[in-house]
Amino acid sequence: MKILVVDDEHDVKTLFEQRFRKEIKSGEIDFVFAYSGEEALSYLAIHKHEAVLILSDINMPGMSGLELLKQIKQKYHEPPPVVMMITAYGDAENYKTAKELGADDFLTKPVDFIALKEKLKITN
Amino acid sequence: MILQPVLAILILRFYRKCFKKEDIPRNWKNIYWGSTAFAILLFLLFMMIRESRTIVSWLGHIFLLALIYKGYNSPKLKNARSALNAFLPVTLIYFIIDIITAIDKSFYKTWENYFDVAGIFAFIWMIAMLIISNKQMKAIEKERLKTEEAERVNKITQELKAGLEIQVSERTAELTAQKEALEQTLSELKATQAQLIQSEKMASLGELTAGIAHEIQNPLNFVNNFSEINTELISEMKAALDAGNINEAITLAMDIDDNEKKIIYHGKRADAIVKGMLQHSRSSSGVKEPTNINALCDEYLRLAYHGLRAKDKSFNATMKTDFDNSIGNINIIPQDIGRVVLNLLTNAFYAVDEKKKNTKGSYEPTVSISTKRIPIPGKINGAKVEITVTDNGNGIPNEIKNKIFQPFFTTKPTGQGTGLGLSMSYDIITKGHGGQLKVESKGGEGSQFIIILNI
Ligand SMILES: Nc1ncnc2c1ncn2[C@@H]1O[C@H](COP(=O)(O)OP(=O)(O)O)[C@@H](O)[C@H]1O
Ligand SMILES: [Mg+2]
């Protein structure tokens, strides 16, 4: 399963690689990282339908996670990738907007990796 | 002799003139009218009843002498004395003639001519003296009128003066009250201004704290996550060592080491953010210290951005930085310059956000901050540092360009702008650092604020 993680914090890459090292080692999950919404879109444009799951931060400079979500849901219909939104502000407003834009799930920072793993198993 | 009552009436008239019309004392009035009536009575008796002539004559003498005596005696009748001098010889001559006649009529007859001559002389004397005295009296009267007039004028002047003094003191009181009211207003204004400056600081602090909450959350998450991972990795390493799997243990140790470095890095990052916040909320130390201006600009850029994001979820902008690494540390008051940079950035973000809200088509709100070292030609160590904050917002119309640095000038709705940001910034740069704060703006295309510091 290929997961695209979108976050402006570069160390998120190391963090995910460490947290999921067993899953990565076993080839269960394959991570790709993008550091902005724009970067994520250009990756998706080239590698169509590769990523099954997109995990995106909302609060990013430039294109926000919500904008990215909107564009993904507009551009990619069949099969639509699962998009989970992560934000530091676990507020109702962002939650509502994300839901309206078609977000499949919503995570609040700090990310509970055990819960995330459970969710991924279900998605799988 | 008919003369005495007539003289008496004349003398009384002179006495009368010694007083002002208005203030003749009551007893003098009585004396005057009594005496006049008595003189008239004597006169009438003398004229009508022949038999009474002798007695009336004597009464007339005594009355006249008493009157004259009174005149010489009373200080109040001083002014009548020269008139008395005129009457005295006549009075005395006829009194003496009457006495001599009464004692020895033949003696009188013998010397009648001499007595007549003396009488005539006394009369001439009387008339001459009366003319003189009349003149004197007139002069005195004139003098008296003059002093009276002077007194009157003086009195009026005094009254006017008193009136004026009252007016002046009333005006003075009014002015003092006004002055006090103005001073009060001024001090209230000063207090309000101080409060406003404080609230501008607090407002920007509020913006900061939201940004800080976000900024601090990320490094803390990393610290927590990497610590947790390291705990796991350490137990895995133990297990590997127990199994004698040295290579795996070494790989794990290297990972642990990497993670440890990340923990330290993010811990320091959080630390720096908190310090930055404390620095901003603290009143300025006013002390210049060597500061990495690039790091300061970067930090405030992030804080300003996330602060606005926290307030307005839909807010978004592209941030660009272009830092000149040759600057090194420069001597500035970091809190103050930080405040200026924050103000400029907040304004820039506001401007692009406004434009975004009013633009239908594609528009990429962009705010950039750059630093640049500019050597001064001819000076080996002298240089300037330019800090430029650029936005592609709506720009500043020419009409208000020269107003934006004025305190309280704002085009923002109440609650969103205090109008103090740029005026405070201007003071900090020019007065606090001897630098310049310039603005360049093209309507519709954006603005550029340039801080120039000499180092
Ligand atoms: N980057 C900018 N773009 C457009 N207008 C600006 C910019 N910066 C400042 N201004 C104008 O200058 C005014 C004064 O700014 P300032 O002193 O910071 O007060 P405030 O931000 O509270 O209004 C603003 O209200 C705005 O009209
Ligand atoms: Mg401002």
XYZ file of C-alpha atoms and ligand atoms in Angstrom:
607
model
C 0.000 0.000 0.000
C 1.402 3.322 -1.021
C 0.805 6.265 1.290
C 1.514 9.871 0.351
C 2.281 12.010 3.390
C 1.985 15.761 2.890
C 3.493 18.037 5.544
C 5.744 21.097 5.458
C 7.805 19.699 8.340
C 10.685 17.704 6.856
C 11.235 15.594 9.936
C 7.814 14.056 9.427
C 9.563 11.782 6.946
C 11.981 10.420 9.552
C 9.185 10.156 12.051
C 6.976 8.050 9.788
C 9.886 5.939 8.663
C 10.742 5.178 12.280
C 7.193 4.668 13.460
C 6.395 2.336 10.581
C 9.831 0.755 10.247
C 8.471 -2.748 10.676
C 5.712 -2.208 8.133
C 8.194 -0.610 5.723
C 10.673 -3.452 6.222
C 8.025 -6.048 5.560
C 6.922 -4.156 2.456
C 3.445 -3.755 3.884
C 3.473 0.009 3.487
C 5.367 2.222 1.109
C 5.700 5.896 2.043
C 6.114 8.838 -0.268
C 6.589 12.337 1.123
C 5.641 15.754 -0.216
C 6.458 18.976 1.632
C 3.698 21.121 0.198
C 0.292 20.855 -1.438
C 1.783 21.863 -4.760
C 4.435 19.157 -4.517
C 1.777 16.577 -3.655
C -0.304 17.540 -6.678
C 2.623 17.292 -9.043
C 3.520 13.880 -7.621
C -0.047 12.700 -8.110
C -0.056 14.066 -11.655
C 2.941 11.922 -12.553
C 2.158 8.834 -10.505
C -1.542 8.500 -11.179
C -3.409 6.140 -8.882
C -0.233 4.942 -7.215
C -1.074 6.285 -3.824
C -4.072 4.683 -2.210
C -3.979 6.834 0.826
C -3.101 10.451 1.256
C -2.296 11.807 4.695
C -2.169 15.571 4.659
C -1.506 18.310 7.141
C -3.959 21.207 6.852
C -1.823 24.006 8.096
C 0.851 24.569 5.486
C 2.225 27.687 3.891
C 1.200 28.117 0.272
C -1.514 25.714 -0.727
C -3.324 24.570 2.378
C -4.277 20.981 3.072
C -7.940 21.815 2.485
C -7.175 23.263 -0.935
C -5.181 20.130 -1.753
C -8.050 17.947 -0.601
C -10.465 19.882 -2.797
C -8.274 19.526 -5.853
C -7.645 15.815 -5.310
C -11.336 15.090 -4.923
C -12.066 17.128 -8.075
C -9.350 15.598 -10.244
C -9.197 11.986 -9.232
C -12.457 10.091 -9.417
C -11.792 6.468 -10.210
C -10.812 5.022 -7.839
C -10.822 7.981 -5.462
C -7.840 7.906 -3.102
C -8.581 7.873 0.598
C -7.631 11.245 2.073
C -7.027 11.700 5.777
C -6.504 15.180 7.116
C -4.131 16.024 9.962
C -4.194 19.357 11.673
C -2.839 20.997 14.744
C -6.126 22.724 15.331
C -8.616 19.976 15.939
C -11.439 22.424 15.657
C -14.960 21.897 14.419
C -14.601 24.391 11.600
C -11.721 22.628 9.855
C -13.343 19.304 10.538
C -16.559 20.464 8.900
C -14.810 21.967 5.873
C -12.723 18.829 5.430
C -15.817 16.634 5.655
C -17.623 18.823 3.139
C -14.694 18.619 0.785
C -14.872 14.841 0.966
C -12.168 13.989 3.505
C -12.412 10.346 4.458
C -10.981 10.748 7.904
C -9.605 13.304 10.283
C -6.580 13.106 12.589
C -5.518 15.606 15.194
C -2.002 16.406 16.166
C -0.201 14.933 17.971
C -0.853 11.920 15.781
C -1.696 8.813 17.730
C 0.296 6.281 15.700
C -1.307 3.255 17.312
C -4.747 4.521 16.324
C -3.447 5.396 12.870
C -2.089 1.887 12.408
C -5.475 0.458 13.375
C -7.166 2.679 10.821
C -4.694 1.678 8.130
C -5.360 -1.999 8.799
C -9.061 -1.407 8.270
C -8.428 0.578 5.103
C -6.232 -2.199 3.896
C -29.642 150.997 63.073
C -31.015 148.768 60.322
C -27.578 147.522 59.303
C -27.055 144.588 61.713
C -29.779 142.216 60.498
C -28.722 142.876 56.898
C -25.078 142.159 57.748
C -26.148 139.102 59.696
C -28.024 137.754 56.688
C -25.023 138.445 54.437
C -22.656 136.706 56.863
C -24.992 133.773 57.142
C -24.923 133.492 53.373
C -21.129 133.235 53.507
C -21.353 130.591 56.221
C -23.788 128.738 54.071
C -21.258 128.655 51.251
C -18.733 126.924 53.492
C -20.677 123.710 53.083
C -21.449 121.635 50.072
C -25.119 121.805 49.219
C -25.713 118.170 49.870
C -23.950 117.745 53.152
C -24.796 120.601 55.426
C -24.853 119.094 58.910
C -28.314 119.092 60.391
C -27.416 121.346 63.351
C -25.831 123.865 60.948
C -28.951 123.911 58.893
C -30.915 124.689 62.051
C -28.496 127.411 63.064
C -28.596 128.874 59.571
C -32.341 128.954 59.185
C -32.866 130.003 62.825
C -30.403 132.819 62.512
C -31.785 133.960 59.198
C -35.306 133.946 60.579
C -34.104 135.839 63.646
C -32.367 138.451 61.441
C -35.506 138.904 59.362
C -37.558 139.206 62.515
C -35.229 141.891 63.867
C -35.398 143.687 60.553
C -39.189 143.627 60.494
C -39.501 144.704 64.113
C -37.121 147.587 63.459
C -39.095 148.688 60.454
C -42.569 148.342 61.938
C -42.389 149.157 65.601
C -40.626 152.422 66.253
C -40.592 151.936 70.044
C -38.605 148.698 69.723
C -35.785 150.243 67.713
C -33.352 150.710 70.563
C -33.698 147.225 71.904
C -33.712 145.690 68.439
C -30.568 147.633 67.621
C -28.799 146.234 70.672
C -30.054 142.769 70.002
C -28.792 143.190 66.445
C -25.322 144.159 67.736
C -25.112 141.222 70.090
C -26.469 138.837 67.503
C -24.027 140.056 64.892
C -21.049 139.860 67.223
C -22.047 136.409 68.374
C -22.353 135.368 64.777
C -18.916 136.745 63.922
C -17.429 135.189 67.039
C -18.879 131.887 66.057
C -17.390 132.302 62.576
C -13.891 132.915 63.902
C -14.258 130.139 66.386
C -15.572 127.331 64.268
C -13.030 125.437 62.129
C -15.775 124.456 59.745
C -16.353 128.108 58.817
C -12.695 128.708 58.000
C -13.500 129.631 54.428
C -15.772 132.462 55.581
C -13.032 134.207 57.552
C -11.955 136.591 54.862
C -15.597 137.660 54.532
C -15.713 138.144 58.300
C -12.644 140.354 58.032
C -14.668 142.478 55.658
C -17.610 142.836 58.011
C -15.708 143.176 61.257
C -14.700 146.887 61.024
C -18.199 148.003 60.051
C -19.731 145.944 62.800
C -17.274 147.216 65.400
C -17.488 150.865 64.288
C -21.265 150.939 64.540
C -21.236 148.992 67.754
C -18.750 151.525 69.200
C -20.772 154.423 67.833
C -23.894 153.080 69.468
C -22.107 152.521 72.771
C -20.608 156.017 72.751
C -23.945 157.494 71.783
C -25.581 155.639 74.581
C -22.989 156.825 77.122
C -22.434 160.362 75.961
C -24.433 161.678 73.064
C -22.620 165.044 73.068
C -19.259 163.359 72.736
C -20.591 161.605 69.686
C -21.989 164.859 68.255
C -18.622 166.532 68.720
C -16.791 163.792 66.886
C -19.561 162.855 64.497
C -17.592 163.733 61.373
C -14.730 161.487 62.397
C -17.124 158.691 63.229
C -18.786 159.158 59.837
C -15.448 159.017 58.070
C -14.500 155.900 60.019
C -17.874 154.431 59.091
C -17.352 155.241 55.428
C -13.865 153.761 55.545
C -15.254 150.680 57.222
C -17.839 150.468 54.470
C -15.271 150.889 51.724
C -13.119 148.340 53.480
C -16.083 146.053 53.683
C -16.890 146.344 50.009
C -13.281 145.964 48.919
C -12.794 143.003 51.178
C -16.021 141.470 50.026
C -14.932 141.767 46.408
C -11.613 140.157 47.259
C -13.211 137.552 49.427
C -15.789 136.891 46.795
C -13.010 136.287 44.335
C -11.271 134.106 46.858
C -14.455 132.243 47.583
C -14.999 131.734 43.890
C -11.449 130.464 43.507
C -11.922 128.222 46.485
C -15.249 127.088 45.074
C -13.617 126.423 41.746
C -10.846 124.531 43.481
C -13.409 122.618 45.471
C -15.375 121.747 42.329
C -12.147 120.684 40.736
C -11.241 118.381 43.609
C -14.799 117.179 43.679
C -14.619 116.419 39.965
C -11.257 114.780 40.458
C -12.715 112.790 43.304
C -15.679 111.842 41.182
C -13.424 110.795 38.317
C -11.267 108.982 40.805
C -14.296 107.242 42.250
C -15.488 106.210 38.800
C -11.981 105.040 37.982
C -11.898 103.074 41.209
C -15.250 101.529 40.432
C -14.171 100.681 36.905
C -10.942 99.327 38.237
C -12.741 97.187 40.779
C -15.128 96.016 38.049
C -12.233 95.256 35.779
C -10.415 93.483 38.541
C -13.456 91.315 39.114
C -13.700 90.662 35.392
C -10.005 89.924 35.154
C -10.115 87.569 38.093
C -13.213 85.896 36.649
C -11.467 85.496 33.307
C -8.345 84.299 35.022
C -10.379 81.752 36.943
C -12.056 80.693 33.696
C -8.713 80.418 31.933
C -7.175 78.533 34.820
C -10.113 76.160 34.807
C -9.739 75.758 31.062
C -6.035 75.231 31.399
C -6.572 72.630 34.091
C -9.209 70.908 32.000
C -6.823 70.868 29.048
C -3.999 69.571 31.179
C -6.307 66.891 32.489
C -7.352 65.994 28.950
C -3.732 65.956 27.874
C -2.696 63.637 30.642
C -5.714 61.446 29.921
C -4.705 61.402 26.279
C -1.177 60.489 27.225
C -2.462 57.679 29.403
C -4.754 56.509 26.607
C -1.891 56.645 24.159
C 0.283 54.613 26.480
C -2.605 52.174 26.854
C -3.076 52.010 23.110
C 0.597 51.385 22.545
C 0.357 48.675 25.150
C -2.738 47.236 23.464
C -0.998 47.329 20.084
C 1.744 45.311 21.733
C -0.805 43.000 23.277
C -2.665 42.623 19.987
C 0.517 41.633 18.224
C 1.304 39.418 21.191
C -2.097 37.780 20.770
C -1.268 37.175 17.141
C 2.016 35.745 18.274
C 0.723 33.432 20.941
C -1.586 31.707 18.474
C 1.333 31.363 16.091
C 3.483 30.193 18.930
C 0.963 27.544 19.950
C 1.174 26.139 16.465
C 4.881 26.599 16.162
C 5.570 24.960 19.468
C 3.201 22.073 18.881
C 5.229 20.687 15.998
C 8.604 20.544 17.728
C 6.984 19.151 20.865
C 5.303 16.440 18.836
C 8.652 15.526 17.374
C 10.300 15.475 20.784
C 7.581 13.197 22.143
C 7.471 10.924 19.112
C 11.206 10.484 18.767
C 11.529 9.862 22.490
C 8.888 7.158 22.291
C 10.555 5.637 19.253
C 13.913 5.684 21.012
C 12.441 3.812 23.976
C 11.229 1.172 21.565
C 14.533 1.118 19.720
C 16.512 0.763 22.934
C 14.541 -2.305 23.975
C 14.950 -3.694 20.477
C 18.688 -3.033 20.735
C 18.823 -4.860 24.053
C 17.039 -7.784 22.478
C 19.461 -7.761 19.537
C 22.433 -7.698 21.918
C 20.952 -10.545 23.933
C 20.607 -12.494 20.708
C 24.237 -11.629 19.915
C 23.152 -9.754 16.823
C 25.818 -7.056 17.000
C 25.275 -5.594 13.524
C 21.602 -5.034 14.108
C 22.379 -3.494 17.467
C 24.793 -1.094 15.808
C 22.211 -0.062 13.189
C 19.680 0.499 15.963
C 22.213 2.529 17.939
C 22.787 4.725 14.908
C 19.035 5.275 14.558
C 18.778 6.085 18.236
C 21.591 8.574 17.816
C 19.864 10.212 14.818
C 16.622 10.428 16.725
C 18.406 11.876 19.713
C 19.778 14.623 17.483
C 16.265 15.349 16.262
C 15.004 15.503 19.825
C 17.702 17.994 20.697
C 17.038 20.003 17.542
C 13.291 20.246 18.128
C 13.738 20.859 21.830
C 15.947 23.819 21.007
C 13.483 25.004 18.429
C 10.684 25.064 20.995
C 13.022 26.767 23.398
C 13.847 29.482 20.878
C 10.175 30.085 20.168
C 9.336 30.486 23.831
C 12.294 32.792 24.260
C 11.132 34.789 21.260
C 7.702 35.144 22.786
C 9.081 36.170 26.135
C 11.300 38.636 24.383
C 8.365 40.155 22.579
C 6.113 40.446 25.585
C 8.890 41.792 27.757
C 9.268 45.517 27.552
C 12.250 46.363 25.456
C 15.569 46.106 27.227
C 16.622 49.094 25.164
C 20.032 47.484 24.909
C 21.625 46.713 21.584
C 23.091 43.290 21.319
C 24.649 41.299 18.490
C 21.726 39.605 16.776
C 21.358 37.256 13.858
C 18.937 39.331 11.830
C 18.143 36.502 9.402
C 17.104 34.146 12.185
C 15.041 36.923 13.752
C 13.246 37.667 10.475
C 12.605 33.982 9.818
C 11.212 33.434 13.273
C 8.850 36.397 13.096
C 7.749 35.429 9.593
C 6.596 32.061 10.856
C 5.035 33.527 13.983
C 3.144 36.199 12.064
C 1.906 33.703 9.518
C 0.699 31.137 11.994
C -0.755 33.829 14.199
C -2.969 34.991 11.363
C -3.814 31.430 10.444
C -4.961 30.797 13.959
C -7.312 33.758 13.796
C -8.596 33.130 10.318
C -8.609 29.527 9.156
C -9.128 30.438 5.534
C -6.081 32.671 5.531
C -3.259 31.412 3.410
C -0.254 32.894 1.681
C 2.993 31.922 0.082
C 6.012 33.044 2.015
C 9.368 33.672 0.438
C 12.635 34.405 2.127
C 15.905 35.606 0.691
C 18.531 36.041 3.349
C 22.022 37.392 2.830
C 24.286 35.138 4.872
C 27.191 37.546 4.725
C 25.487 39.843 7.237
C 26.424 37.882 10.364
C 25.424 39.407 13.676
C 24.442 43.052 13.831
C 24.002 45.296 16.839
C 20.310 45.961 17.361
C 17.686 45.904 20.089
C 16.228 42.527 19.121
C 12.786 42.920 20.754
C 12.270 46.266 19.056
C 13.388 45.222 15.599
C 11.372 42.041 16.031
C 8.336 44.175 16.755
C 8.924 46.233 13.625
C 9.360 43.169 11.439
C 6.228 41.655 12.952
C 4.264 44.855 12.263
C 5.406 45.018 8.661
C 4.656 41.339 8.114
C 1.239 41.539 9.749
C 0.375 44.491 7.515
C 1.650 42.631 4.457
C -0.337 39.491 5.255
C -3.405 41.618 5.850
C -2.930 43.351 2.499
C -2.620 40.107 0.514
C -5.528 38.581 2.374
C -7.712 41.578 1.511
C -6.737 41.330 -2.112
C -7.445 37.628 -2.152
C -10.897 38.179 -0.723
C -11.661 40.703 -3.451
C -10.143 38.856 -6.388
C -12.151 36.325 -8.357
C -9.506 34.971 -10.721
C -6.206 33.344 -9.916
C -4.163 35.265 -7.430
C -1.331 33.912 -5.379
C -0.960 35.942 -2.193
C 2.746 36.236 -1.571
C 4.733 37.860 1.209
C 8.476 37.879 1.140
C 11.166 39.050 3.456
C 14.744 39.568 2.449
C 17.923 40.906 3.963
C 20.875 42.411 2.189
C 24.223 43.773 3.193
C 25.176 46.845 1.202
C 28.781 47.991 1.534
C 29.275 51.729 1.742
C 31.746 52.729 -0.981
C 35.000 54.082 0.454
C 34.425 52.629 3.891
C 36.096 49.313 4.497
C 34.068 48.238 7.521
C 31.007 50.415 7.014
C 27.930 48.829 5.594
C 24.193 49.067 5.607
C 21.718 46.311 6.119
C 18.427 46.416 4.294
C 15.487 44.389 5.506
C 12.726 44.361 2.933
C 9.175 43.163 3.413
C 7.335 42.813 0.126
C 3.730 41.898 -0.573
C 1.654 41.654 -3.706
C -1.435 43.120 -2.077
C -3.399 46.116 -3.231
C -0.670 48.623 -2.510
C -1.031 52.013 -0.871
C -2.829 54.817 -2.713
C -0.681 57.925 -3.195
C -3.145 60.076 -1.247
C -2.489 58.221 1.983
C 1.163 57.328 1.520
C 2.331 60.261 3.624
C -0.189 59.482 6.346
C 0.497 55.862 7.088
C 3.314 56.665 9.532
C 1.081 58.971 11.562
C -0.097 57.595 14.875
C -3.685 56.317 14.760
C -3.914 56.428 10.995
C -5.604 53.260 9.890
C -7.807 52.181 7.007
C -8.784 49.004 8.780
C -12.159 48.490 10.439
C -12.356 49.142 14.166
C -10.962 46.294 16.136
C -8.640 45.275 13.357
C -6.264 48.188 13.302
C -4.920 50.575 15.887
C -2.999 52.685 13.410
C -0.019 52.542 15.736
C 2.016 49.806 14.078
C 3.847 51.910 11.544
C 4.292 54.955 13.780
C 5.826 52.766 16.477
C 7.965 51.053 13.869
C 9.097 54.396 12.507
C 10.152 55.569 15.961
C 11.997 52.352 16.687
C 13.936 52.489 13.418
C 14.706 56.219 13.274
C 14.979 57.224 16.930
C 16.010 53.891 18.401
C 18.450 52.794 15.725
C 19.276 55.869 13.660
C 18.041 54.080 10.568
C 15.426 54.705 7.934
C 12.055 53.198 7.193
C 10.924 53.661 3.609
C 7.891 52.630 1.695
C 7.488 51.971 -1.987
C 4.153 51.066 -3.381
C 2.406 50.889 -6.681
C -1.350 51.006 -6.485
C -2.800 47.576 -7.174
C 0.576 45.890 -7.380
C 1.698 45.668 -3.808
C 3.976 47.378 -1.333
C 7.510 47.211 -0.182
C 8.706 48.403 3.221
C 12.439 48.810 3.571
C 14.295 49.089 6.854
C 17.785 50.501 6.447
C 20.188 50.109 9.345
C 23.750 51.354 9.505
C 26.162 48.850 11.010
N 1.603 46.382 3.231
C 0.606 47.282 3.163
N -0.222 47.333 2.089
C -1.218 48.231 2.009
N -1.474 49.169 2.977
C -0.688 49.183 4.062
C 0.392 48.255 4.216
N 0.994 48.512 5.395
C 0.335 49.561 5.941
N -0.682 49.961 5.170
C -1.603 51.076 5.413
O -1.105 51.850 6.493
C -2.066 51.951 7.538
C -1.377 52.069 8.881
O -0.704 50.895 9.235
P -0.334 50.625 10.748
O 0.351 51.832 11.286
O 0.407 49.345 10.824
O -1.736 50.512 11.470
P -2.860 49.392 11.329
O -2.195 48.168 10.758
O -3.320 49.163 12.729
O -3.915 49.964 10.453
C -2.938 50.726 7.365
O -4.214 50.900 7.907
C -2.971 50.578 5.843
O -3.904 51.448 5.275
Mg -0.363 47.252 11.433
